[in-house]
Amino acid sequence: MGKMPDTVSTQDNAGLLVLAVDDEAPGLSEIKFLLESSPHIRRVLTAFDAAEALRILRGDYEQEVMARTKAGLPPVDAVFADINMPGLSGMDLARVLSAFRYPPALVFVTGVEERDALVTAFDVGALDFINKPINEERVLKAISRVADRVGRTAAPQAPAPTAMTQASEPTDDEVIPVELGGTIKLVPRASVRYVEAQGDYARLHTQDGSHLVRIPLAQLEERWANAGFVRIHRSYLVALPLVSELRMTANGYAVVIGTGEGAKELPVSRRHTKELKERIVRPPKSGW
C-alpha cells in the first residue's frame, strides 16, 4: 500500500475533483497550489508516481472515487500528469486512462526537453498541455477547458441544426499539438475546417494554414465523429457544420467548405454520397 494521497476539500460540494501526478515534490506542490486557486476546483488529490495514481483511480483510498465509478462517472474529472516520471511515465499513464470505460480528462505538464513527446501525446487523448516552468494563467486556462468538457458531458444535449444552417464552428475542447519550426503549436480542433490524408499522416487545414500530424485519417475519423467530422472521400474528412454547399460537378458530387474567398471545394466519393446527403438533410431533432 502506497502513501495515502494528500487531499484538499472545501465546503462546496460543487466543482471538479482532480488528480495531480508528479514525482518531484516541488513540482507537485506547485501544480496543487495553482489548481486549488481556481474556483472550478473542489478537491485536489495528489500522487508521486503513475502507479500511485492508478491506485487512487481504482478507489483504493477514496470512497468518493469508488462511488463515482459505480455511478458511471470518471473516477476523477481530470488528471494533471507530468510526462517524465520514473517507472510508468505520464505517457504510459495516459494509455491506461484511455482504456477506462469512463476516462477522465488528461492534461500533461511537461518540461522543455519533453516537448517532442507532445506530438505523440495527441494520440493518447490529451486535452491540454502545460509547459514548465508552470504559468498560473496557463493552468487556469487548462482548468477552464476541463470544466467546459465536464459541463458538456453532464448537460443534456440540445437539438442540433442541419449542416446548411449551422452558422458557427462546432463547440470543441480538444487541442492538437503540431511541430512548427522546432516549436510545438497547439491547434484547437474547432479551428480545423477539413483534414487531408497524406499516407500515415494527416494534414489539418485551418483558416490560417495547414499542419501535418502523425496520425492516420481513419483514426481521426473515428476519434472526431462525435465532434461533427465526417468522411466524404478516402482522402478527406470535413467539419460538417462548415459545409455550405453540396453540388453536382462533371465528376460527381462535391462539397464547399466555408464561403467567400476562403471557400474550398472538395470531391465526394460515390460510396460516401448517400450518407453525406442524409447527414446534411437530417432533421434537427436527430442531431449529428
PDB file of N, CA and C in Angstrom, residues 122 145 168-178 185-196 203-211 213 224 227-229 237-242 257-258 262 264:
ATOM      1  N   PHE A 122      -0.813  13.495 -28.498  1.00  0.00           N
ATOM      2  CA  PHE A 122      -2.143  13.703 -29.069  1.00  0.00           C
ATOM      3  C   PHE A 122      -2.851  12.371 -29.284  1.00  0.00           C
ATOM      4  N   ARG A 145     -10.789  24.507 -19.676  1.00  0.00           N
ATOM      5  CA  ARG A 145     -11.073  23.507 -20.715  1.00  0.00           C
ATOM      6  C   ARG A 145     -11.700  22.254 -20.094  1.00  0.00           C
ATOM      7  N   SER A 168     -21.855  28.632 -37.066  1.00  0.00           N
ATOM      8  CA  SER A 168     -20.549  28.721 -36.435  1.00  0.00           C
ATOM      9  C   SER A 168     -19.848  27.375 -36.423  1.00  0.00           C
ATOM     10  N   GLU A 169     -18.578  27.372 -36.052  1.00  0.00           N
ATOM     11  CA  GLU A 169     -17.820  26.142 -35.952  1.00  0.00           C
ATOM     12  C   GLU A 169     -18.309  25.334 -34.763  1.00  0.00           C
ATOM     13  N   PRO A 170     -18.117  23.999 -34.761  1.00  0.00           N
ATOM     14  CA  PRO A 170     -18.599  23.174 -33.660  1.00  0.00           C
ATOM     15  C   PRO A 170     -17.923  23.520 -32.354  1.00  0.00           C
ATOM     16  N   THR A 171     -18.709  23.436 -31.265  1.00  0.00           N
ATOM     17  CA  THR A 171     -18.121  23.616 -29.944  1.00  0.00           C
ATOM     18  C   THR A 171     -17.053  22.559 -29.724  1.00  0.00           C
ATOM     19  N   ASP A 172     -15.926  22.905 -29.156  1.00  0.00           N
ATOM     20  CA  ASP A 172     -14.818  21.970 -29.092  1.00  0.00           C
ATOM     21  C   ASP A 172     -13.973  22.198 -27.864  1.00  0.00           C
ATOM     22  N   ASP A 173     -13.243  21.163 -27.461  1.00  0.00           N
ATOM     23  CA  ASP A 173     -12.393  21.320 -26.296  1.00  0.00           C
ATOM     24  C   ASP A 173     -11.025  20.688 -26.479  1.00  0.00           C
ATOM     25  N   GLU A 174     -10.772  20.100 -27.630  1.00  0.00           N
ATOM     26  CA  GLU A 174      -9.516  19.390 -27.822  1.00  0.00           C
ATOM     27  C   GLU A 174      -8.512  20.249 -28.575  1.00  0.00           C
ATOM     28  N   VAL A 175      -7.256  20.119 -28.202  1.00  0.00           N
ATOM     29  CA  VAL A 175      -6.195  20.793 -28.934  1.00  0.00           C
ATOM     30  C   VAL A 175      -5.249  19.749 -29.496  1.00  0.00           C
ATOM     31  N   ILE A 176      -4.650  20.052 -30.650  1.00  0.00           N
ATOM     32  CA  ILE A 176      -3.770  19.123 -31.324  1.00  0.00           C
ATOM     33  C   ILE A 176      -2.374  19.729 -31.352  1.00  0.00           C
ATOM     34  N   PRO A 177      -1.377  19.048 -30.768  1.00  0.00           N
ATOM     35  CA  PRO A 177      -0.019  19.574 -30.806  1.00  0.00           C
ATOM     36  C   PRO A 177       0.621  19.310 -32.160  1.00  0.00           C
ATOM     37  N   VAL A 178       1.152  20.338 -32.810  1.00  0.00           N
ATOM     38  CA  VAL A 178       1.835  20.192 -34.092  1.00  0.00           C
ATOM     39  C   VAL A 178       3.196  20.864 -33.999  1.00  0.00           C
ATOM     40  N   LYS A 185       3.120  23.937 -31.504  1.00  0.00           N
ATOM     41  CA  LYS A 185       1.962  24.832 -31.525  1.00  0.00           C
ATOM     42  C   LYS A 185       0.719  24.007 -31.229  1.00  0.00           C
ATOM     43  N   LEU A 186      -0.165  24.537 -30.395  1.00  0.00           N
ATOM     44  CA  LEU A 186      -1.405  23.848 -30.057  1.00  0.00           C
ATOM     45  C   LEU A 186      -2.536  24.381 -30.929  1.00  0.00           C
ATOM     46  N   VAL A 187      -3.076  23.526 -31.768  1.00  0.00           N
ATOM     47  CA  VAL A 187      -4.127  23.917 -32.710  1.00  0.00           C
ATOM     48  C   VAL A 187      -5.476  23.436 -32.184  1.00  0.00           C
ATOM     49  N   PRO A 188      -6.425  24.326 -31.903  1.00  0.00           N
ATOM     50  CA  PRO A 188      -7.748  23.887 -31.451  1.00  0.00           C
ATOM     51  C   PRO A 188      -8.453  23.088 -32.533  1.00  0.00           C
ATOM     52  N   ARG A 189      -9.071  21.983 -32.163  1.00  0.00           N
ATOM     53  CA  ARG A 189      -9.792  21.197 -33.162  1.00  0.00           C
ATOM     54  C   ARG A 189     -10.908  22.025 -33.793  1.00  0.00           C
ATOM     55  N   ALA A 190     -11.485  22.944 -33.033  1.00  0.00           N
ATOM     56  CA  ALA A 190     -12.561  23.774 -33.567  1.00  0.00           C
ATOM     57  C   ALA A 190     -12.108  24.644 -34.733  1.00  0.00           C
ATOM     58  N   SER A 191     -10.798  24.854 -34.875  1.00  0.00           N
ATOM     59  CA  SER A 191     -10.303  25.677 -35.985  1.00  0.00           C
ATOM     60  C   SER A 191     -10.055  24.870 -37.248  1.00  0.00           C
ATOM     61  N   VAL A 192     -10.178  23.543 -37.169  1.00  0.00           N
ATOM     62  CA  VAL A 192      -9.912  22.687 -38.327  1.00  0.00           C
ATOM     63  C   VAL A 192     -11.136  22.644 -39.237  1.00  0.00           C
ATOM     64  N   ARG A 193     -10.934  23.015 -40.500  1.00  0.00           N
ATOM     65  CA  ARG A 193     -12.021  23.016 -41.482  1.00  0.00           C
ATOM     66  C   ARG A 193     -12.157  21.652 -42.147  1.00  0.00           C
ATOM     67  N   TYR A 194     -11.029  21.092 -42.556  1.00  0.00           N
ATOM     68  CA  TYR A 194     -11.044  19.745 -43.120  1.00  0.00           C
ATOM     69  C   TYR A 194      -9.669  19.128 -42.948  1.00  0.00           C
ATOM     70  N   VAL A 195      -9.613  17.797 -43.096  1.00  0.00           N
ATOM     71  CA  VAL A 195      -8.374  17.054 -42.914  1.00  0.00           C
ATOM     72  C   VAL A 195      -8.102  16.269 -44.187  1.00  0.00           C
ATOM     73  N   GLU A 196      -6.857  16.286 -44.611  1.00  0.00           N
ATOM     74  CA  GLU A 196      -6.453  15.608 -45.842  1.00  0.00           C
ATOM     75  C   GLU A 196      -5.476  14.475 -45.518  1.00  0.00           C
ATOM     76  N   ARG A 203      -3.065  15.986 -42.781  1.00  0.00           N
ATOM     77  CA  ARG A 203      -2.829  17.431 -42.815  1.00  0.00           C
ATOM     78  C   ARG A 203      -4.097  18.147 -42.386  1.00  0.00           C
ATOM     79  N   LEU A 204      -3.986  18.921 -41.295  1.00  0.00           N
ATOM     80  CA  LEU A 204      -5.111  19.683 -40.769  1.00  0.00           C
ATOM     81  C   LEU A 204      -5.164  21.037 -41.459  1.00  0.00           C
ATOM     82  N   HIS A 205      -6.256  21.330 -42.106  1.00  0.00           N
ATOM     83  CA  HIS A 205      -6.411  22.609 -42.799  1.00  0.00           C
ATOM     84  C   HIS A 205      -7.280  23.541 -41.951  1.00  0.00           C
ATOM     85  N   THR A 206      -6.722  24.690 -41.602  1.00  0.00           N
ATOM     86  CA  THR A 206      -7.448  25.711 -40.864  1.00  0.00           C
ATOM     87  C   THR A 206      -7.560  26.956 -41.737  1.00  0.00           C
ATOM     88  N   GLN A 207      -8.224  27.969 -41.234  1.00  0.00           N
ATOM     89  CA  GLN A 207      -8.367  29.213 -41.987  1.00  0.00           C
ATOM     90  C   GLN A 207      -7.010  29.878 -42.194  1.00  0.00           C
ATOM     91  N   ASP A 208      -6.067  29.622 -41.295  1.00  0.00           N
ATOM     92  CA  ASP A 208      -4.766  30.297 -41.337  1.00  0.00           C
ATOM     93  C   ASP A 208      -3.665  29.494 -42.017  1.00  0.00           C
ATOM     94  N   GLY A 209      -3.927  28.249 -42.365  1.00  0.00           N
ATOM     95  CA  GLY A 209      -2.885  27.445 -42.994  1.00  0.00           C
ATOM     96  C   GLY A 209      -3.143  25.971 -42.773  1.00  0.00           C
ATOM     97  N   SER A 210      -2.077  25.155 -42.821  1.00  0.00           N
ATOM     98  CA  SER A 210      -2.229  23.716 -42.634  1.00  0.00           C
ATOM     99  C   SER A 210      -1.100  23.181 -41.765  1.00  0.00           C
ATOM    100  N   HIS A 211      -1.353  22.030 -41.133  1.00  0.00           N
ATOM    101  CA  HIS A 211      -0.392  21.441 -40.206  1.00  0.00           C
ATOM    102  C   HIS A 211      -0.407  19.929 -40.380  1.00  0.00           C
ATOM    103  N   VAL A 213       0.248  16.183 -39.003  1.00  0.00           N
ATOM    104  CA  VAL A 213       0.306  15.448 -37.742  1.00  0.00           C
ATOM    105  C   VAL A 213       0.505  13.967 -38.034  1.00  0.00           C
ATOM    106  N   TRP A 224     -13.012  11.730 -34.091  1.00  0.00           N
ATOM    107  CA  TRP A 224     -13.704  13.007 -34.190  1.00  0.00           C
ATOM    108  C   TRP A 224     -15.154  12.887 -34.664  1.00  0.00           C
ATOM    109  N   ALA A 227     -17.614  14.955 -32.892  1.00  0.00           N
ATOM    110  CA  ALA A 227     -17.375  16.398 -32.962  1.00  0.00           C
ATOM    111  C   ALA A 227     -17.866  16.982 -34.284  1.00  0.00           C
ATOM    112  N   GLY A 228     -18.598  16.189 -35.079  1.00  0.00           N
ATOM    113  CA  GLY A 228     -19.174  16.701 -36.312  1.00  0.00           C
ATOM    114  C   GLY A 228     -18.305  16.547 -37.541  1.00  0.00           C
ATOM    115  N   PHE A 229     -17.261  15.718 -37.488  1.00  0.00           N
ATOM    116  CA  PHE A 229     -16.416  15.479 -38.658  1.00  0.00           C
ATOM    117  C   PHE A 229     -16.883  14.208 -39.371  1.00  0.00           C
ATOM    118  N   LEU A 237     -11.619  14.328 -44.701  1.00  0.00           N
ATOM    119  CA  LEU A 237     -12.526  14.362 -43.560  1.00  0.00           C
ATOM    120  C   LEU A 237     -12.895  15.823 -43.361  1.00  0.00           C
ATOM    121  N   VAL A 238     -14.183  16.133 -43.252  1.00  0.00           N
ATOM    122  CA  VAL A 238     -14.587  17.541 -43.186  1.00  0.00           C
ATOM    123  C   VAL A 238     -15.403  17.824 -41.928  1.00  0.00           C
ATOM    124  N   ALA A 239     -15.355  19.085 -41.492  1.00  0.00           N
ATOM    125  CA  ALA A 239     -16.201  19.552 -40.397  1.00  0.00           C
ATOM    126  C   ALA A 239     -17.585  19.829 -40.977  1.00  0.00           C
ATOM    127  N   LEU A 240     -18.519  18.948 -40.703  1.00  0.00           N
ATOM    128  CA  LEU A 240     -19.839  19.034 -41.322  1.00  0.00           C
ATOM    129  C   LEU A 240     -20.538  20.375 -41.093  1.00  0.00           C
ATOM    130  N   PRO A 241     -20.445  20.974 -39.893  1.00  0.00           N
ATOM    131  CA  PRO A 241     -21.107  22.272 -39.706  1.00  0.00           C
ATOM    132  C   PRO A 241     -20.573  23.379 -40.615  1.00  0.00           C
ATOM    133  N   LEU A 242     -19.398  23.188 -41.228  1.00  0.00           N
ATOM    134  CA  LEU A 242     -18.826  24.211 -42.104  1.00  0.00           C
ATOM    135  C   LEU A 242     -19.151  23.980 -43.572  1.00  0.00           C
ATOM    136  N   ILE A 257     -16.605  24.035 -48.521  1.00  0.00           N
ATOM    137  CA  ILE A 257     -16.344  24.352 -47.118  1.00  0.00           C
ATOM    138  C   ILE A 257     -16.179  25.862 -46.988  1.00  0.00           C
ATOM    139  N   GLY A 258     -17.002  26.488 -46.145  1.00  0.00           N
ATOM    140  CA  GLY A 258     -16.897  27.927 -45.954  1.00  0.00           C
ATOM    141  C   GLY A 258     -17.566  28.704 -47.072  1.00  0.00           C
ATOM    142  N   GLY A 262     -12.469  32.461 -49.060  1.00  0.00           N
ATOM    143  CA  GLY A 262     -11.833  31.349 -48.363  1.00  0.00           C
ATOM    144  C   GLY A 262     -12.519  30.013 -48.580  1.00  0.00           C
ATOM    145  N   LYS A 264     -13.600  26.429 -50.011  1.00  0.00           N
ATOM    146  CA  LYS A 264     -12.806  25.346 -50.582  1.00  0.00           C
ATOM    147  C   LYS A 264     -13.733  24.239 -51.063  1.00  0.00           C
TER     148      LYS A 264
END
